[in-house]
């Protein structure tokens, strides 16, 4: 059960991100850009961030990872407690 929950918690955001990146790539190609330039458009926001925006991005990423860590550790403890009973 724990393995399934971890897959859902981590896998769904990754699947959504890949799907959205694919959609952005497709829209750029439809507009007439080549694939290399389309990929550059997708990754460009990360390269032009100001320091404050970069700090907020890193902070939110760390908070998200910390939240996932907490949820997974609580689920593991709960599973361990149910196994002992």
XYZ file of N, CA and C in Angstrom:
255
model
N 0.827 -1.195 0.000
C 0.000 0.000 0.000
C 0.874 1.262 0.000
N 1.929 1.248 0.795
C 2.814 2.400 0.908
C 3.474 2.720 -0.433
N 3.889 1.683 -1.142
C 4.567 1.881 -2.412
C 3.614 2.516 -3.432
N 2.373 2.102 -3.412
C 1.367 2.653 -4.312
C 1.110 4.131 -4.039
N 1.047 4.498 -2.760
C 0.806 5.890 -2.389
C 1.975 6.770 -2.811
N 3.190 6.282 -2.612
C 4.367 7.056 -2.995
C 4.390 7.262 -4.503
N 4.004 6.247 -5.247
C 3.953 6.364 -6.695
C 2.930 7.412 -7.112
N 1.804 7.448 -6.445
C 0.779 8.440 -6.761
C 1.257 9.845 -6.404
N 1.865 9.992 -5.235
C 2.284 11.315 -4.767
C 3.380 11.888 -5.645
N 4.310 11.069 -6.072
C 5.435 11.557 -6.871
C 5.147 11.449 -8.363
N 4.469 10.407 -8.771
C 4.274 10.153 -10.186
C 3.290 11.080 -10.866
N 2.217 11.451 -10.187
C 1.197 12.290 -10.816
C 1.731 13.681 -11.158
N 2.450 14.376 -10.262
C 3.008 15.678 -10.669
C 4.021 15.563 -11.809
N 4.811 14.493 -11.807
C 5.771 14.313 -12.897
C 5.034 14.079 -14.210
N 4.006 13.244 -14.183
C 3.214 12.993 -15.381
C 2.555 14.268 -15.885
N 2.044 15.083 -14.989
C 1.416 16.347 -15.384
C 2.441 17.291 -16.005
N 3.633 17.375 -15.404
C 4.669 18.262 -15.931
C 5.102 17.824 -17.329
N 5.304 16.518 -17.516
C 5.706 16.015 -18.832
C 4.610 16.291 -19.869
N 3.369 16.092 -19.487
C 2.255 16.355 -20.400
C 2.190 17.837 -20.779
N 2.354 18.720 -19.795
C 2.310 20.155 -20.085
C 3.494 20.606 -20.936
N 4.688 20.063 -20.665
C 5.853 20.389 -21.493
C 5.630 19.907 -22.921
N 5.047 18.733 -23.077
C 4.740 18.225 -24.415
C 3.744 19.113 -25.137
N 2.742 19.590 -24.419
C 1.757 20.497 -25.015
C 2.414 21.810 -25.441
N 3.288 22.362 -24.602
C 3.985 23.595 -24.966
C 4.868 23.379 -26.185
N 5.536 22.231 -26.244
C 6.381 21.898 -27.389
C 5.538 21.790 -28.659
N 4.420 21.114 -28.560
C 3.529 20.958 -29.707
C 3.002 22.308 -30.192
N 2.609 23.177 -29.285
C 2.093 24.490 -29.676
C 3.167 25.324 -30.364
N 4.414 25.264 -29.885
C 5.498 25.992 -30.545
C 5.759 25.440 -31.942
N 5.713 24.123 -32.088
C 5.937 23.517 -33.402
C 4.815 23.899 -34.361
N 3.579 23.925 -33.877
C 2.449 24.338 -34.711
C 2.615 25.790 -35.169
N 3.202 26.632 -34.323
C 3.422 28.034 -34.679
C 4.572 28.216 -35.661
N 5.313 27.134 -35.937
C 6.352 27.208 -36.961
C 7.775 27.242 -36.447
N 7.976 27.096 -35.156
C 9.329 27.052 -34.620
C 9.908 25.649 -34.795
N 11.249 25.567 -34.900
C 11.846 24.230 -34.951
C 11.934 23.656 -33.541
N 12.263 22.370 -33.440
C 12.223 21.677 -32.151
C 13.230 22.270 -31.174
N 14.447 22.592 -31.660
C 15.476 23.137 -30.762
C 15.030 24.471 -30.155
N 14.462 25.335 -30.973
C 13.990 26.627 -30.476
C 12.785 26.445 -29.549
N 11.943 25.464 -29.851
C 10.783 25.176 -28.990
C 11.227 24.730 -27.607
N 12.233 23.861 -27.572
C 12.759 23.415 -26.273
C 13.396 24.585 -25.536
N 14.066 25.472 -26.280
C 14.654 26.665 -25.664
C 13.563 27.551 -25.077
N 12.427 27.671 -25.737
C 11.310 28.459 -25.198
C 10.763 27.845 -23.909
N 10.722 26.517 -23.866
C 10.209 25.849 -22.665
C 11.145 26.065 -21.481
N 12.450 25.970 -21.710
C 13.420 26.083 -20.622
C 13.850 27.515 -20.329
N 13.504 28.442 -21.191
C 13.938 29.825 -21.052
C 13.514 30.493 -19.745
N 12.316 30.287 -19.209
C 11.963 30.974 -17.964
C 12.922 30.678 -16.808
N 13.526 29.501 -16.805
C 14.450 29.191 -15.728
C 15.787 29.898 -15.906
N 16.145 30.246 -17.121
C 17.444 30.894 -17.348
C 17.376 32.412 -17.214
N 16.198 33.007 -17.252
C 16.109 34.469 -17.178
C 15.517 34.953 -15.859
N 15.417 34.064 -14.890
C 14.849 34.463 -13.598
C 15.747 35.478 -12.897
N 15.141 36.392 -12.274
C 15.859 37.319 -11.412
C 16.212 36.575 -10.119
N 17.165 37.083 -9.357
C 17.558 36.379 -8.123
C 16.394 36.146 -7.153
N 15.503 37.109 -7.020
C 14.368 36.941 -6.100
C 13.442 35.838 -6.582
N 13.193 35.781 -7.889
C 12.332 34.732 -8.439
C 12.984 33.361 -8.269
N 14.295 33.310 -8.481
C 15.024 32.056 -8.290
C 14.963 31.598 -6.845
N 15.091 32.538 -5.911
C 15.010 32.195 -4.488
C 13.636 31.636 -4.144
N 12.586 32.263 -4.643
C 11.223 31.791 -4.361
C 11.005 30.411 -4.976
N 11.507 30.194 -6.185
C 11.388 28.892 -6.833
C 12.088 27.810 -6.012
N 13.299 28.088 -5.561
C 14.044 27.116 -4.748
C 13.336 26.885 -3.417
N 12.865 27.949 -2.779
C 12.171 27.827 -1.504
C 10.912 26.970 -1.633
N 10.117 27.221 -2.652
C 8.900 26.428 -2.845
C 9.227 24.974 -3.182
N 10.298 24.757 -3.932
C 10.709 23.391 -4.246
C 11.128 22.647 -2.982
N 11.893 23.308 -2.119
C 12.331 22.685 -0.863
C 11.129 22.395 0.031
N 10.190 23.326 0.115
C 8.990 23.108 0.919
C 8.165 21.938 0.380
N 8.058 21.822 -0.924
C 7.313 20.724 -1.528
C 7.985 19.385 -1.239
N 9.293 19.332 -1.372
C 10.024 18.095 -1.082
C 9.893 17.745 0.396
N 9.989 18.752 1.271
C 9.815 18.515 2.701
C 8.434 17.998 3.037
N 7.428 18.536 2.377
C 6.053 18.066 2.594
C 5.903 16.614 2.157
N 6.423 16.285 0.978
C 6.364 14.900 0.506
C 7.089 13.965 1.455
N 8.241 14.403 1.944
C 9.021 13.597 2.884
C 8.197 13.318 4.144
N 7.541 14.352 4.667
C 6.726 14.219 5.881
C 5.554 13.269 5.647
N 4.861 13.441 4.531
C 3.708 12.583 4.223
C 4.142 11.127 4.088
N 5.230 10.899 3.382
C 5.704 9.526 3.189
C 6.175 8.898 4.502
N 6.851 9.679 5.359
C 7.308 9.126 6.634
C 6.125 8.829 7.557
N 5.090 9.676 7.535
C 3.903 9.405 8.349
C 3.167 8.168 7.841
N 3.109 8.017 6.531
C 2.452 6.839 5.973
C 3.230 5.574 6.321
N 4.541 5.679 6.313
C 5.380 4.527 6.663
C 5.192 4.158 8.137
N 5.128 5.171 9.008
C 4.904 4.906 10.429
C 3.525 4.288 10.656
N 2.525 4.809 9.968
C 1.174 4.280 10.118
C 1.103 2.828 9.632
N 1.791 2.532 8.548
C 1.812 1.164 8.038
C 2.555 0.234 9.012
N 3.622 0.754 9.603
C 4.382 -0.045 10.563
C 3.535 -0.329 11.797
N 2.765 0.673 12.261
C 1.911 0.498 13.430
C 0.786 -0.504 13.158
N 0.236 -0.490 11.963
C -0.830 -1.430 11.640
C -0.278 -2.847 11.487
N 0.960 -2.986 11.059
C 1.574 -4.304 10.928
C 1.851 -4.920 12.306
N 2.164 -4.068 13.304
C 2.483 -4.561 14.654
C 1.231 -5.034 15.379
N 0.073 -4.495 15.048
C -1.153 -4.841 15.774
C -1.723 -6.149 15.325
